[in-house]
Short mmCIF file of C-alpha atoms in Angstrom, two decimals:
data_model
loop_
_atom_site.label_atom_id
_atom_site.label_comp_id
_atom_site.label_asym_id
_atom_site.label_seq_id
_atom_site.Cartn_x
_atom_site.Cartn_y
_atom_site.Cartn_z
CA MET A 933 -36.32 73.82 -13.90
CA ARG A 934 -35.55 76.59 -16.37
CA ARG A 935 -33.83 78.55 -13.58
CA GLU A 936 -31.57 75.60 -12.86
CA GLU A 937 -30.66 75.29 -16.48
CA ILE A 938 -29.76 78.97 -16.66
CA VAL A 939 -27.63 78.73 -13.46
CA HIS A 940 -25.70 75.77 -14.91
CA ALA A 941 -25.20 77.55 -18.23
CA ALA A 942 -24.00 80.65 -16.32
CA ARG A 943 -21.52 78.57 -14.38
CA GLU A 944 -20.09 77.18 -17.65
CA VAL A 945 -19.89 80.61 -19.29
CA PHE A 946 -18.32 82.33 -16.22
CA SER A 947 -15.90 79.46 -15.85
CA ALA A 948 -14.80 79.67 -19.50
CA LYS A 949 -14.78 83.47 -19.96
CA GLY A 950 -14.80 84.99 -16.49
CA PHE A 951 -17.57 87.12 -15.04
CA ARG A 952 -16.68 90.30 -16.90
CA ASN A 953 -16.35 88.82 -20.37
CA GLY A 954 -19.06 86.15 -20.12
CA SER A 955 -22.28 87.82 -21.39
CA LEU A 956 -25.84 87.24 -20.66
CA SER A 957 -26.30 86.55 -24.42
CA ASP A 958 -23.77 83.72 -24.20
CA ILE A 959 -25.73 82.21 -21.33
CA ALA A 960 -29.14 82.71 -23.00
CA GLU A 961 -27.82 81.06 -26.18
CA ARG A 962 -26.88 77.85 -24.32
CA VAL A 963 -30.36 77.52 -22.86
CA GLY A 964 -32.06 78.49 -26.10
CA ILE A 965 -33.79 81.58 -24.75
CA THR A 966 -33.25 85.30 -25.17
CA HIS A 967 -31.17 87.74 -23.22
CA GLN A 968 -34.40 89.21 -21.93
CA GLY A 969 -35.53 85.79 -20.81
CA VAL A 970 -32.48 85.48 -18.56
CA LEU A 971 -33.14 88.94 -17.13
CA HIS A 972 -36.74 87.95 -16.48
CA HIS A 973 -35.59 85.12 -14.23
CA PHE A 974 -32.70 86.82 -12.43
CA GLY A 975 -32.98 90.56 -12.81
CA THR A 976 -29.26 91.29 -13.17
CA LYS A 977 -26.06 89.59 -14.18
CA GLU A 978 -24.74 90.13 -10.61
CA GLN A 979 -27.77 88.33 -9.20
CA LEU A 980 -27.26 85.45 -11.59
CA LEU A 981 -23.68 85.14 -10.36
CA VAL A 982 -24.90 85.11 -6.76
CA GLU A 983 -27.04 82.10 -7.75
CA VAL A 984 -24.04 80.36 -9.29
CA LEU A 985 -22.04 80.85 -6.10
CA ARG A 986 -24.95 79.71 -3.93
CA ASP A 987 -25.30 76.62 -6.16
CA ARG A 988 -21.59 75.96 -5.72
CA ASP A 989 -21.96 76.12 -1.92
CA THR A 990 -25.06 73.91 -1.95
CA THR A 991 -23.31 71.28 -4.04
CA GLY A 992 -20.33 71.41 -1.70
CA ARG A 993 -22.67 70.97 1.29
CA ALA A 994 -24.47 68.05 -0.38
CA ALA A 995 -21.08 66.35 -0.79
CA LEU A 996 -20.49 67.05 2.92
CA ALA A 997 -23.90 65.48 3.87
CA ASP A 998 -22.89 62.40 1.86
CA ALA A 999 -19.78 62.18 3.91
CA SER A 1000 -22.02 62.19 7.02
CA ASN A 1001 -21.49 65.80 7.99
CA PRO A 1002 -17.80 65.82 8.94
CA ARG A 1003 -16.65 67.84 11.94
CA GLY A 1004 -13.28 68.88 13.38
CA ALA A 1005 -10.29 67.60 11.51
CA ARG A 1006 -12.45 65.92 8.85
CA PHE A 1007 -14.10 69.23 8.04
CA LEU A 1008 -10.67 70.88 7.68
CA HIS A 1009 -9.72 68.06 5.27
CA HIS A 1010 -12.85 68.83 3.33
CA VAL A 1011 -11.76 72.48 3.14
CA LEU A 1012 -8.36 71.43 1.79
CA ASN A 1013 -10.09 69.25 -0.82
CA THR A 1014 -12.18 72.21 -1.92
CA VAL A 1015 -9.02 74.31 -2.34
CA THR A 1016 -7.50 71.55 -4.51
CA THR A 1017 -10.77 71.34 -6.57
CA ASN A 1018 -10.56 75.10 -7.08
CA THR A 1019 -7.18 74.81 -8.80
CA ARG A 1020 -9.08 72.95 -11.60
CA ARG A 1021 -11.83 75.62 -12.04
CA THR A 1022 -10.12 78.87 -12.75
CA GLY A 1023 -13.28 80.58 -14.11
CA ILE A 1024 -15.33 80.07 -10.98
CA VAL A 1025 -12.44 81.12 -8.77
CA GLN A 1026 -11.97 84.24 -10.89
CA ALA A 1027 -15.72 85.02 -10.74
CA TYR A 1028 -15.74 84.52 -6.94
CA THR A 1029 -12.65 86.74 -6.49
CA VAL A 1030 -13.98 89.61 -8.60
CA LEU A 1031 -17.50 89.44 -7.17
CA SER A 1032 -16.52 89.15 -3.51
CA ALA A 1033 -14.28 92.22 -3.88
CA GLU A 1034 -16.91 94.18 -5.83
CA SER A 1035 -19.39 93.37 -3.10
CA VAL A 1036 -17.64 95.71 -0.66
CA THR A 1037 -18.74 98.71 -2.70
CA GLU A 1038 -21.86 100.54 -1.60
CA GLY A 1039 -25.20 99.04 -2.52
CA HIS A 1040 -23.80 96.04 -4.37
CA PRO A 1041 -26.40 93.32 -4.86
CA ALA A 1042 -24.14 90.51 -3.62
CA GLN A 1043 -23.25 92.28 -0.41
CA PRO A 1044 -25.81 90.63 1.97
CA TRP A 1045 -24.98 87.22 0.51
CA PHE A 1046 -21.23 87.60 1.11
CA ARG A 1047 -21.66 89.12 4.57
CA THR A 1048 -23.79 86.13 5.64
CA ARG A 1049 -21.49 83.66 3.90
CA PHE A 1050 -18.41 85.03 5.74
CA THR A 1051 -20.14 85.03 9.14
CA THR A 1052 -21.35 81.42 8.75
CA LEU A 1053 -18.00 80.18 7.38
CA ARG A 1054 -16.08 81.80 10.26
CA GLN A 1055 -18.41 80.14 12.81
CA ASP A 1056 -18.12 76.70 11.16
CA LEU A 1057 -14.37 76.98 10.90
CA ALA A 1058 -13.95 78.24 14.48
CA GLU A 1059 -15.80 75.18 15.65
CA ALA A 1060 -13.79 72.80 13.42
CA LEU A 1061 -10.51 74.35 14.58
CA GLY A 1062 -11.51 73.96 18.24
CA GLU A 1063 -12.46 70.30 17.72
CA ALA A 1064 -9.40 69.53 15.63
CA CYS A 1065 -7.08 71.08 18.21
CA ASP A 1066 -6.51 68.34 20.82
CA ALA A 1067 -4.54 70.62 23.11
CA ALA A 1068 -4.33 70.09 26.88
CA GLU A 1069 -6.12 73.43 27.50
CA PRO A 1070 -9.25 74.35 25.46
CA VAL A 1071 -8.62 77.31 23.15
CA ALA A 1072 -10.55 80.52 23.93
CA ARG A 1073 -13.48 81.12 21.57
CA GLU A 1074 -12.09 84.54 20.61
CA GLU A 1075 -8.84 82.95 19.49
CA LEU A 1076 -10.69 80.29 17.45
CA GLU A 1077 -12.81 82.96 15.74
CA ARG A 1078 -9.72 85.01 14.93
CA GLY A 1079 -8.05 81.84 13.54
CA ALA A 1080 -11.18 81.20 11.43
CA ALA A 1081 -11.04 84.75 9.98
CA VAL A 1082 -7.37 84.13 9.16
CA LEU A 1083 -8.16 80.88 7.44
CA VAL A 1084 -10.94 82.34 5.31
CA ALA A 1085 -8.66 85.28 4.44
CA VAL A 1086 -5.83 83.00 3.41
CA MET A 1087 -8.04 81.02 1.08
CA ASP A 1088 -9.46 84.19 -0.57
CA GLY A 1089 -6.18 86.12 -0.71
CA LEU A 1090 -4.25 83.21 -2.17
CA GLN A 1091 -6.72 83.04 -5.05
CA VAL A 1092 -5.76 86.55 -6.19
CA GLN A 1093 -2.03 85.70 -6.12
CA TRP A 1094 -2.66 82.32 -7.77
CA LEU A 1095 -4.78 83.75 -10.58
CA LEU A 1096 -2.06 86.31 -11.36
CA ASP A 1097 0.83 83.84 -11.09
CA PRO A 1098 -0.33 80.17 -10.94
CA GLY A 1099 3.23 78.69 -11.01
CA ALA A 1100 4.30 80.66 -8.00
CA ILE A 1101 1.50 79.61 -5.62
CA ASP A 1102 0.59 76.10 -4.24
CA MET A 1103 -2.78 76.98 -2.68
CA THR A 1104 -3.33 73.61 -0.97
CA ALA A 1105 0.10 73.55 0.59
CA ALA A 1106 -0.26 77.16 1.80
CA VAL A 1107 -3.67 76.60 3.36
CA ARG A 1108 -2.38 73.41 5.08
CA MET A 1109 0.56 75.38 6.40
CA THR A 1110 -1.80 77.92 7.89
CA ILE A 1111 -4.04 75.31 9.52
CA ASP A 1112 -1.02 73.48 10.97
CA ALA A 1113 0.59 76.71 12.21
CA LEU A 1114 -2.62 77.73 14.01
CA LEU A 1115 -3.19 74.32 15.56
CA THR A 1116 0.36 73.95 16.82
CA SER A 1117 0.50 77.54 18.07
CA TRP A 1118 -2.43 76.64 20.30
CA GLY A 1119 -0.60 73.62 21.67
CA GLY A 1120 -2.30 71.07 19.41
CA ARG A 1121 -0.89 68.75 16.80
CA PRO A 1122 -0.79 69.44 13.01
CA LEU A 1123 -3.67 68.11 10.95
CA GLY A 1124 -2.11 64.83 9.80
CA PRO A 1125 -3.27 62.68 6.80
CA ALA A 1126 -6.91 62.66 5.62
CA MET B 407 3.47 118.92 -10.63
CA ARG B 408 0.06 118.83 -12.16
CA ARG B 409 0.21 115.01 -12.24
CA GLU B 410 1.02 114.92 -8.56
CA GLU B 411 -1.94 117.17 -7.77
CA ILE B 412 -4.25 114.90 -9.73
CA VAL B 413 -3.01 111.79 -7.94
CA HIS B 414 -3.55 113.41 -4.54
CA ALA B 415 -7.04 114.54 -5.59
CA ALA B 416 -7.77 111.03 -6.81
CA ARG B 417 -6.66 109.52 -3.54
CA GLU B 418 -9.05 111.81 -1.66
CA VAL B 419 -12.01 111.09 -3.98
CA PHE B 420 -11.44 107.28 -4.03
CA SER B 421 -11.01 107.32 -0.21
CA ALA B 422 -14.27 109.21 0.28
CA LYS B 423 -16.43 107.62 -2.40
CA GLY B 424 -14.69 104.41 -3.41
CA PHE B 425 -13.22 103.57 -6.80
CA ARG B 426 -16.55 102.78 -8.50
CA ASN B 427 -18.45 105.84 -7.35
CA GLY B 428 -15.62 108.34 -7.38
CA SER B 429 -15.73 109.90 -10.85
CA LEU B 430 -13.06 111.53 -12.97
CA SER B 431 -15.22 114.69 -12.91
CA ASP B 432 -15.00 114.79 -9.10
CA ILE B 433 -11.22 114.53 -9.37
CA ALA B 434 -10.96 117.09 -12.14
CA GLU B 435 -13.04 119.59 -10.21
CA ARG B 436 -10.74 119.43 -7.19
CA VAL B 437 -7.73 120.31 -9.34
CA GLY B 438 -9.62 122.91 -11.34
CA ILE B 439 -9.25 121.19 -14.74
CA THR B 440 -11.62 119.28 -17.01
CA HIS B 441 -12.46 115.61 -17.10
CA GLN B 442 -10.58 115.51 -20.45
CA GLY B 443 -7.58 117.13 -18.79
CA VAL B 444 -7.35 114.19 -16.31
CA LEU B 445 -7.64 111.67 -19.16
CA HIS B 446 -4.88 113.55 -21.02
CA HIS B 447 -2.47 112.88 -18.08
CA PHE B 448 -3.52 109.30 -17.19
CA GLY B 449 -5.38 107.68 -20.06
CA THR B 450 -7.94 105.78 -17.98
CA LYS B 451 -9.49 105.84 -14.46
CA GLU B 452 -7.88 102.44 -13.82
CA GLN B 453 -4.43 103.84 -14.69
CA LEU B 454 -5.01 106.76 -12.34
CA LEU B 455 -5.81 104.34 -9.51
CA VAL B 456 -2.63 102.41 -10.22
CA GLU B 457 -0.80 105.71 -9.67
CA VAL B 458 -2.62 106.27 -6.40
CA LEU B 459 -1.57 102.80 -5.21
CA ARG B 460 1.99 103.28 -6.43
CA ASP B 461 2.07 106.63 -4.55
CA ARG B 462 0.86 104.90 -1.41
CA ASP B 463 3.62 102.30 -1.65
CA THR B 464 6.27 104.95 -2.34
CA THR B 465 5.12 106.97 0.69
CA GLY B 466 5.26 103.78 2.79
CA ARG B 467 8.75 103.06 1.58
CA ALA B 468 9.91 106.62 2.26
CA ALA B 469 8.72 106.15 5.84
CA LEU B 470 10.69 102.90 5.91
CA ALA B 471 13.82 104.68 4.67
CA ASP B 472 13.42 107.22 7.48
CA ALA B 473 13.40 104.35 9.88
CA SER B 474 16.74 103.28 8.43
CA ASN B 475 15.39 100.42 6.27
CA PRO B 476 14.25 97.98 8.89
CA ARG B 477 14.75 94.23 8.40
CA GLY B 478 13.59 91.08 10.04
CA ALA B 479 11.26 91.62 13.03
CA ARG B 480 11.35 95.38 12.58
CA PHE B 481 10.06 95.05 9.02
CA LEU B 482 7.24 92.78 10.35
CA HIS B 483 6.36 95.42 12.90
CA HIS B 484 6.21 97.97 10.04
CA VAL B 485 3.76 95.69 8.29
CA LEU B 486 1.57 95.55 11.38
CA ASN B 487 1.67 99.34 11.60
CA THR B 488 0.51 99.57 7.98
CA VAL B 489 -2.38 97.24 8.74
CA THR B 490 -3.35 99.49 11.70
CA THR B 491 -3.06 102.59 9.48
CA ASN B 492 -5.37 100.89 6.94
CA THR B 493 -8.20 100.64 9.48
CA ARG B 494 -8.28 104.50 9.29
CA ARG B 495 -8.42 104.74 5.44
CA THR B 496 -11.42 102.74 4.32
CA GLY B 497 -11.59 104.31 0.87
CA ILE B 498 -8.04 103.41 -0.10
CA VAL B 499 -8.46 99.86 1.29
CA GLN B 500 -11.73 99.52 -0.69
CA ALA B 501 -10.10 100.82 -3.86
CA TYR B 502 -7.14 98.42 -3.39
CA THR B 503 -9.46 95.49 -2.72
CA VAL B 504 -11.67 96.08 -5.73
CA LEU B 505 -8.78 96.86 -8.17
CA SER B 506 -6.53 93.94 -7.08
CA ALA B 507 -9.43 91.53 -7.66
CA GLU B 508 -10.42 93.20 -10.98
CA SER B 509 -6.81 92.88 -12.09
CA VAL B 510 -7.11 89.06 -12.40
CA THR B 511 -9.43 89.52 -15.35
CA GLU B 512 -7.93 89.22 -18.86
CA GLY B 513 -6.13 92.29 -20.17
CA HIS B 514 -6.77 94.47 -17.09
CA PRO B 515 -4.42 97.54 -17.12
CA ALA B 516 -3.38 97.01 -13.46
CA GLN B 517 -2.40 93.39 -13.96
CA PRO B 518 1.37 93.83 -14.51
CA TRP B 519 1.59 96.23 -11.57
CA PHE B 520 -0.11 93.83 -9.18
CA ARG B 521 1.83 90.79 -10.44
CA THR B 522 5.16 92.61 -9.78
CA ARG B 523 3.93 94.00 -6.46
CA PHE B 524 2.99 90.51 -5.18
CA THR B 525 6.30 88.96 -6.33
CA THR B 526 8.38 91.71 -4.65
CA LEU B 527 6.25 91.71 -1.45
CA ARG B 528 6.58 87.92 -1.11
CA GLN B 529 10.35 88.11 -1.51
CA ASP B 530 10.69 90.91 1.06
CA LEU B 531 8.43 89.13 3.51
CA ALA B 532 10.18 85.72 3.04
CA GLU B 533 13.44 87.42 3.94
CA ALA B 534 11.99 89.23 6.94
CA LEU B 535 10.33 86.04 8.26
CA GLY B 536 13.61 84.14 7.94
CA GLU B 537 15.53 86.86 9.77
CA ALA B 538 12.88 87.30 12.46
CA CYS B 539 12.73 83.55 13.13
CA ASP B 540 15.58 82.88 15.50
CA ALA B 541 15.10 79.07 15.39
CA ALA B 542 17.96 76.64 16.07
CA GLU B 543 17.73 75.39 12.46
CA PRO B 544 17.43 77.74 9.49
CA VAL B 545 14.03 77.55 7.81
CA ALA B 546 14.03 76.28 4.22
CA ARG B 547 13.56 79.04 1.59
CA GLU B 548 10.50 77.24 0.13
CA GLU B 549 8.84 77.30 3.57
CA LEU B 550 9.60 80.98 4.00
CA GLU B 551 8.20 81.82 0.57
CA ARG B 552 5.04 79.84 1.29
CA GLY B 553 4.74 81.67 4.62
CA ALA B 554 5.16 84.98 2.86
CA ALA B 555 2.37 84.10 0.41
CA VAL B 556 0.17 83.21 3.37
CA LEU B 557 0.93 86.51 5.07
CA VAL B 558 0.11 88.60 1.98
CA ALA B 559 -3.06 86.55 1.48
CA VAL B 560 -4.19 87.08 5.04
CA MET B 561 -3.74 90.85 4.83
CA ASP B 562 -5.68 91.04 1.50
CA GLY B 563 -8.40 88.56 2.47
CA LEU B 564 -9.02 90.21 5.85
CA GLN B 565 -9.70 93.51 4.11
CA VAL B 566 -12.71 91.98 2.30
CA GLN B 567 -14.16 90.57 5.58
CA TRP B 568 -13.38 93.81 7.44
CA LEU B 569 -14.94 96.07 4.81
CA LEU B 570 -18.15 93.95 4.92
CA ASP B 571 -18.27 93.71 8.72
CA PRO B 572 -15.81 96.05 10.46
CA GLY B 573 -16.94 95.16 14.01
CA ALA B 574 -16.30 91.44 13.51
CA ILE B 575 -12.66 91.73 12.33
CA ASP B 576 -9.55 93.02 14.19
CA MET B 577 -7.16 93.09 11.28
CA THR B 578 -4.05 93.91 13.23
CA ALA B 579 -4.64 91.19 15.82
CA ALA B 580 -5.34 88.61 13.09
CA VAL B 581 -2.20 89.47 11.10
CA ARG B 582 -0.10 89.29 14.25
CA MET B 583 -1.68 85.92 15.10
CA THR B 584 -0.57 84.68 11.63
CA ILE B 585 2.96 85.97 11.96
CA ASP B 586 3.36 84.45 15.47
CA ALA B 587 1.84 81.10 14.39
CA LEU B 588 4.24 80.87 11.47
CA LEU B 589 7.33 81.81 13.50
CA THR B 590 6.52 79.42 16.34
CA SER B 591 5.63 76.60 13.89
CA TRP B 592 9.15 76.94 12.56
CA GLY B 593 10.62 76.63 16.02
CA GLY B 594 11.14 80.35 16.54
CA ARG B 595 9.69 82.77 19.10
CA PRO B 596 6.68 84.98 18.53
CA LEU B 597 7.30 88.53 17.33
CA GLY B 598 7.24 90.32 20.73
CA PRO B 599 6.75 94.06 21.32
CA ALA B 600 7.81 96.69 18.73
#
């Protein structure tokens, strides 16, 4: 219960101030405990952020379950909705961007989490792209997996450009362009309305 | 002259150890000066890394000039070659990934450099995509700019996935897939051989 409170407080602090500037003391204060109390529960600030990101994913997945576990084109529409939601939560996007990049450095505590997350996300997206693509010939699994890696990369890479220059980047339109270009290049139709 | 030596030493150190673990003392030692001497020339470690990145871009552009300033499809082939080269310089890719993400945080010293770099790169790529796409109808500028943002995002986002799981990601094939999907979705032909 206390852990959950801390994760929610951390999400608010990281959203408002970013990962670097949001301090453990800010988070502790919101929950009414000490800085040491937060460390007791999570060990490090990085680990706490991993929990915030995991919580974000779990919440997203709960919303998916409500929508009776969408597949194929409906899953891709869910992805587009997430991108649109992200344009209204700069702090979380900033925290995700900084932490995912930091995670590539040796021994970073978030590294296993991101590695697993990317693998799972690529598999789910490869499947969704294959199902959404109603081409005459089925698309080779290798092509779908490559397309999934492209799609994940576009979402992540756009966040960096968008955070630096929000007016220049329409993230939802750019991700949709990528999905449609992939589907049509495989002989399928573009995604169409939700 | 001394500045140039320091930048080259920094590139080697960041390539071998990454940005976080490569220290100013490591760099200073290679040039035979003190840690303070490096700070005297560059102010901060972040600023020194900006110089390493700028130097990388300048070298890339010099190679371009040698190739008589390629445009259109030839420029896109140059981009693909750069992606392939990147698979052989993990340290620089890691440093670029970490620093570009860090730059989105408030007041980061590399922020203006990255903002300008992304704007220029999107413009150059929008032009190259438009020239490479020999479709019957010219592609709208807005579409080309969105496609350019997608292409930059794919290159950056793939680096994160590749650094975490090199065996799972073929960066060159994925970037080529993106270029071809964009060109064909606009009614053009895929890129073809170099």
